[in-house]
Amino acid sequence: MLKKCFFLALVSGLSAGVASIVYASVYSSSMGVDFSKIVKPSGLVGASEFGTLLAAAGYFLGSKFLKANTDAVFNILFLLLTFASCVGPFATNLPVTVSNPELFPGYVIPMHFFPFMLWVVMKPFFMKPDTASAD
Amino acid sequence: MKKLLVPIAFAAVMTLSAFAAVNSMDWRIVDGYNIAFTSKDPSGVFKTMHGDISFDPNNLDASKFNVSVDVNSINTGNGMRNNKAKGEKFFDADKYPNITFVSTKMMKTPSGFETKGTLTMHGVQKEITIPFTFANNTFAGSFSVNRLDYGVGDDKGMSAHVSKDLRIDISVPVAKK
């Protein structure tokens, strides 16, 4: 279980990182802004990996207590935490040399959702659907 | 006829040289200027300025600053805070789009120069003195303003957390016109 959680976190984190890099590139070119010095591509992958590894630890610990309800509770909790994390970009102070800081939340907030989305998408490849909850 | 030509030529040369002297005092603002404000909270920059600068260290009576800063170019590094600063409660950029300084007097000081003039911000005019230096074709100066003197925000509620005194640091490179 722990091994599956770890690999799910690794793959979904990496996928979320790649999705973030693609989104960052599209956003930057279409909006004419450059936040690459604030958020580096390696940072995007690192942050995504950190998020999913943290989620994996939470999922593993939660499964010990929640049993068949793990997925339902975990998904709600993961989504709520993702929403809560969106406050951060609004409060971030960028260097004054960076133009258009008002476009920064639109740049990073969608990225906050990628780890959750990729976790949900990738999970069936690593863990079989919970038969207990299906009954 | 020859006798007439000499004084005319002399007068022409003198007139032209006088114009040349006046022109050498006029400066245009070039890229790389910095208008920064610093306080406990917030700090930031104004990114756009323009104006007329006439300055001759040897003829301060004929020197004059008439500069204007675009309020909408404020950048505190945070989009929400920028919008708040430009809003009605603070600078009210729609109504007062510029902060202007027009000098009335220039003086030499031991450390450089000093200019007295009128600072207009948020529609309020105040006489202020700005010490400055001029070296390597760059004007540099620092002074402080109290935002409440100009009616920029108030001292109630959340606005009370915004520093009242702001230090302004200006660096303006110029080139001769």
Coordinates of C-alpha atoms in Angstrom, one line a residue:
Chain A
M1 CA 0.0 0.0 0.0
L2 CA 2.7 2.4 1.0
K3 CA 4.7 1.6 -2.2
K4 CA 1.6 2.1 -4.4
C5 CA 1.0 5.4 -2.7
F6 CA 4.6 6.5 -3.2
F7 CA 4.6 5.7 -6.9
L8 CA 1.2 7.2 -7.4
A9 CA 2.5 10.4 -5.8
L10 CA 5.7 10.3 -7.8
V11 CA 3.9 9.9 -11.2
S12 CA 1.0 12.3 -10.5
G13 CA 3.4 14.9 -9.1
L14 CA 5.6 14.7 -12.1
S15 CA 2.6 14.8 -14.4
A16 CA 1.2 17.8 -12.5
G17 CA 4.7 19.5 -12.8
V18 CA 4.7 18.9 -16.6
A19 CA 1.2 20.2 -16.9
S20 CA 2.2 23.3 -14.9
I21 CA 5.2 24.0 -17.2
V22 CA 2.9 23.7 -20.3
Y23 CA 0.3 26.0 -18.7
A24 CA 3.0 28.5 -17.6
S25 CA 4.3 28.6 -21.1
V26 CA 0.8 29.1 -22.7
Y27 CA -0.1 31.7 -20.1
S28 CA 3.1 33.7 -20.4
S29 CA 3.0 33.9 -24.2
S30 CA -0.7 34.7 -24.4
M31 CA -0.7 37.3 -21.6
G32 CA 2.7 38.8 -22.4
V33 CA 4.1 38.3 -18.9
D34 CA 7.2 36.7 -17.6
F35 CA 7.1 35.2 -14.1
S36 CA 9.8 32.6 -14.9
K37 CA 12.3 34.2 -12.6
I38 CA 9.8 33.9 -9.7
V39 CA 8.6 30.4 -10.4
K40 CA 11.2 28.3 -12.1
P41 CA 10.2 25.1 -14.1
S42 CA 12.2 23.0 -11.6
G43 CA 10.2 24.7 -8.8
L44 CA 7.0 23.8 -10.5
V45 CA 7.9 20.1 -10.6
G46 CA 9.3 20.2 -7.1
A47 CA 6.2 21.8 -5.6
S48 CA 3.9 19.4 -7.4
E49 CA 6.0 16.4 -6.2
F50 CA 6.0 17.8 -2.7
G51 CA 2.2 18.2 -2.8
T52 CA 1.5 14.7 -4.0
L53 CA 4.0 13.1 -1.7
L54 CA 2.3 14.9 1.2
A55 CA -1.0 13.7 -0.1
A56 CA 0.3 10.2 -0.3
A57 CA 1.4 10.3 3.3
G58 CA -2.0 11.6 4.2
Y59 CA -3.8 8.9 2.1
F60 CA -1.7 6.1 3.7
L61 CA -2.3 7.3 7.2
G62 CA -6.0 8.0 6.5
S63 CA -6.5 4.5 5.1
K64 CA -5.5 3.0 8.4
F65 CA -8.5 4.7 10.1
L66 CA -11.0 5.4 7.4
K67 CA -10.9 2.0 5.7
A68 CA -13.6 2.0 3.0
N69 CA -14.3 5.7 3.3
T70 CA -10.7 6.7 2.6
D71 CA -11.2 7.8 -1.0
A72 CA -14.3 9.9 -0.2
V73 CA -12.8 11.7 2.8
F74 CA -9.4 12.0 1.2
N75 CA -10.7 13.6 -2.0
I76 CA -12.8 16.1 -0.2
L77 CA -9.9 17.0 2.1
F78 CA -7.4 17.2 -0.8
L79 CA -9.7 19.5 -2.7
L80 CA -10.4 21.7 0.3
L81 CA -6.7 22.1 1.0
T82 CA -6.1 22.9 -2.7
F83 CA -8.7 25.6 -2.5
A84 CA -7.2 26.9 0.8
S85 CA -3.8 27.1 -0.8
C86 CA -5.1 29.5 -3.4
V87 CA -5.0 32.3 -0.8
G88 CA -1.2 32.2 -1.0
P89 CA -0.7 33.7 -4.5
F90 CA -3.0 36.6 -3.7
A91 CA -0.9 37.5 -0.7
T92 CA 2.5 37.0 -2.4
N93 CA 4.6 40.1 -2.8
L94 CA 6.7 40.0 -5.9
P95 CA 9.8 42.1 -6.5
V96 CA 8.8 45.5 -7.7
T97 CA 10.9 44.9 -10.9
V98 CA 8.3 42.4 -12.0
S99 CA 5.5 43.9 -14.1
N100 CA 1.8 43.1 -13.9
P101 CA 1.8 41.4 -10.4
E102 CA -2.0 41.4 -10.7
L103 CA -1.7 38.6 -13.3
F104 CA 0.4 36.4 -10.9
P105 CA -2.6 34.7 -9.2
G106 CA -4.0 33.7 -12.6
Y107 CA -0.6 32.2 -13.4
V108 CA -0.2 30.0 -10.4
I109 CA -3.7 29.2 -9.0
P110 CA -4.6 26.8 -11.8
M111 CA -1.3 25.0 -11.1
H112 CA -2.5 24.4 -7.5
F113 CA -5.3 22.2 -8.8
F114 CA -3.0 20.1 -11.0
P115 CA -1.7 17.7 -8.3
F116 CA -5.3 17.0 -7.1
M117 CA -6.5 16.4 -10.7
L118 CA -3.6 14.2 -11.7
W119 CA -3.9 12.3 -8.4
V120 CA -7.5 11.5 -9.2
V121 CA -6.7 10.6 -12.9
M122 CA -3.7 8.4 -12.1
K123 CA -5.1 6.6 -9.0
P124 CA -6.9 3.9 -10.9
F125 CA -3.6 2.9 -12.6
F126 CA -2.0 2.3 -9.2
M127 CA -4.8 1.2 -7.0
K128 CA -7.9 -0.9 -7.8
P129 CA -11.3 0.7 -7.1
D130 CA -12.4 0.2 -3.6
T131 CA -14.6 -2.9 -3.8
A132 CA -15.9 -2.4 -0.3
S133 CA -17.4 1.0 -1.2
A134 CA -18.8 -0.4 -4.5
D135 CA -20.9 -3.0 -2.6
Chain B
M1 CA 28.5 98.9 -45.2
K2 CA 31.4 96.9 -43.8
K3 CA 31.2 99.0 -40.7
L4 CA 27.7 97.9 -40.2
L5 CA 28.4 94.2 -40.9
V6 CA 30.8 93.8 -38.0
P7 CA 28.3 94.9 -35.2
I8 CA 25.5 92.8 -36.8
A9 CA 27.7 89.7 -36.9
F10 CA 28.8 90.3 -33.4
A11 CA 25.2 90.7 -32.2
A12 CA 24.2 87.5 -34.1
V13 CA 27.0 85.5 -32.5
M14 CA 26.1 86.8 -29.1
T15 CA 22.4 86.0 -29.6
L16 CA 23.1 82.5 -30.8
S17 CA 25.5 81.8 -28.0
A18 CA 22.9 82.9 -25.5
F19 CA 20.5 80.4 -27.0
A20 CA 23.1 77.7 -26.8
A21 CA 23.7 78.5 -23.1
V22 CA 19.9 78.2 -22.4
N23 CA 19.7 75.0 -24.4
S24 CA 22.5 73.4 -22.4
M25 CA 20.5 73.7 -19.2
D26 CA 17.6 71.7 -20.6
W27 CA 17.6 68.0 -19.9
R28 CA 15.4 65.1 -20.9
I29 CA 14.7 62.2 -18.7
V30 CA 16.1 59.0 -20.0
D31 CA 15.3 55.4 -19.2
G32 CA 16.5 53.8 -16.0
Y33 CA 14.9 56.2 -13.6
N34 CA 13.6 55.0 -10.3
I35 CA 11.0 56.5 -8.0
A36 CA 10.8 54.2 -5.0
F37 CA 8.8 54.6 -1.8
T38 CA 9.7 52.7 1.3
S39 CA 7.8 52.1 4.5
K40 CA 7.1 49.3 7.0
D41 CA 4.1 48.5 4.8
P42 CA 3.9 49.1 1.8
S43 CA 7.0 49.6 -0.4
G44 CA 7.1 49.9 -4.1
V45 CA 7.9 52.0 -7.2
F46 CA 6.2 54.3 -9.7
K47 CA 7.3 53.1 -13.1
T48 CA 6.4 56.1 -15.3
M49 CA 7.4 59.7 -15.0
H50 CA 7.9 62.6 -17.4
G51 CA 8.5 66.3 -17.2
D52 CA 10.7 69.2 -18.0
I53 CA 14.1 69.7 -16.3
S54 CA 16.1 72.8 -16.6
F55 CA 19.2 72.7 -14.5
D56 CA 22.5 74.5 -14.5
P57 CA 24.6 74.1 -11.3
N58 CA 26.1 77.5 -12.0
N59 CA 22.8 79.3 -12.6
L60 CA 20.3 77.9 -10.1
D61 CA 18.0 80.9 -10.5
A62 CA 17.3 79.8 -14.0
S63 CA 16.9 76.2 -13.1
K64 CA 13.5 74.6 -12.8
F65 CA 11.9 71.2 -12.3
N66 CA 8.4 70.4 -13.5
V67 CA 7.9 66.7 -13.3
S68 CA 5.0 64.4 -13.1
V69 CA 4.6 60.8 -12.0
D70 CA 1.9 58.5 -13.3
V71 CA -0.1 57.2 -10.3
N72 CA -1.4 54.3 -12.4
S73 CA 2.2 53.1 -12.8
I74 CA 2.4 52.2 -9.1
N75 CA 3.9 48.7 -8.4
T76 CA 4.0 47.4 -4.9
G77 CA 4.7 43.9 -6.1
N78 CA 1.2 42.8 -5.3
G79 CA -1.7 43.2 -7.7
M80 CA -4.4 43.5 -5.1
R81 CA -2.4 46.1 -3.2
N82 CA -1.8 48.0 -6.5
N83 CA -5.5 48.2 -7.2
K84 CA -6.2 49.3 -3.6
A85 CA -3.5 52.0 -3.9
K86 CA -5.0 53.3 -7.2
G87 CA -8.5 53.1 -5.7
E88 CA -10.8 55.9 -4.3
K89 CA -9.7 55.3 -0.8
F90 CA -6.0 56.1 -1.5
F91 CA -4.6 57.8 -4.6
D92 CA -7.9 57.8 -6.5
A93 CA -6.0 57.5 -9.8
D94 CA -9.1 58.1 -12.0
K95 CA -9.6 61.5 -10.5
Y96 CA -5.9 62.4 -9.7
P97 CA -3.8 60.5 -12.3
N98 CA -0.6 62.4 -11.6
I99 CA 1.6 63.4 -8.8
T100 CA 3.5 66.6 -9.7
F101 CA 6.3 68.6 -8.4
V102 CA 7.0 72.1 -9.6
S103 CA 10.1 73.8 -8.2
T104 CA 10.0 77.4 -7.2
K105 CA 13.6 77.8 -5.9
M106 CA 16.9 76.0 -6.0
M107 CA 19.8 76.4 -3.6
K108 CA 23.2 75.1 -3.2
T109 CA 24.0 73.1 0.0
P110 CA 27.2 71.6 1.4
S111 CA 26.2 68.2 0.3
G112 CA 24.7 69.1 -3.1
F113 CA 21.5 71.1 -3.8
E114 CA 18.1 71.7 -2.5
T115 CA 14.9 72.6 -4.3
K116 CA 11.8 74.1 -2.8
G117 CA 8.5 73.7 -4.6
T118 CA 5.0 72.5 -4.7
L119 CA 4.1 68.8 -4.5
T120 CA 0.6 68.0 -5.7
M121 CA -0.7 64.7 -4.7
H122 CA -4.3 63.5 -4.6
G123 CA -5.3 67.1 -5.4
V124 CA -3.6 68.5 -2.4
Q125 CA -0.7 71.0 -2.8
K126 CA 2.0 71.3 -0.2
E127 CA 5.3 73.2 -0.2
I128 CA 8.2 70.8 0.3
T129 CA 12.0 70.9 0.2
I130 CA 13.8 68.2 -1.6
P131 CA 17.6 67.8 -1.1
F132 CA 19.3 66.3 -4.1
T133 CA 22.6 65.7 -5.8
F134 CA 23.6 65.9 -9.5
A135 CA 26.4 63.7 -10.6
N136 CA 27.1 61.7 -13.8
N137 CA 24.1 63.2 -15.4
T138 CA 21.8 61.7 -12.7
F139 CA 19.7 63.5 -10.2
A140 CA 19.3 61.7 -6.9
G141 CA 17.3 62.7 -3.9
S142 CA 15.4 61.4 -0.9
F143 CA 12.7 62.9 1.2
S144 CA 9.7 61.9 3.3
V145 CA 6.0 62.5 2.9
N146 CA 3.1 61.8 5.3
R147 CA 0.3 60.4 3.2
L148 CA -2.3 61.8 5.6
D149 CA -1.1 65.4 4.8
Y150 CA -2.3 64.7 1.2
G151 CA -5.5 62.9 2.1
V152 CA -4.1 59.6 0.7
G153 CA -6.1 57.1 2.7
D154 CA -7.0 57.7 6.3
D155 CA -6.1 56.4 9.7
K156 CA -9.1 54.2 10.4
G157 CA -9.8 50.5 10.1
M158 CA -7.5 48.5 7.8
S159 CA -5.9 51.8 6.5
A160 CA -4.4 52.4 9.9
H161 CA -2.0 49.5 9.1
V162 CA -0.6 51.4 6.2
S163 CA 2.4 53.4 7.2
K164 CA 1.8 57.1 7.3
D165 CA 5.3 58.2 6.6
L166 CA 6.8 57.1 3.4
R167 CA 10.4 57.6 2.4
I168 CA 10.8 58.6 -1.3
D169 CA 14.0 57.8 -3.1
I170 CA 14.4 59.3 -6.5
S171 CA 17.1 58.6 -9.1
V172 CA 16.7 60.2 -12.5
P173 CA 19.3 59.9 -15.2
V174 CA 19.1 62.6 -17.8
A175 CA 20.7 63.6 -21.1
K176 CA 21.2 67.0 -22.5
K177 CA 18.5 68.1 -24.9

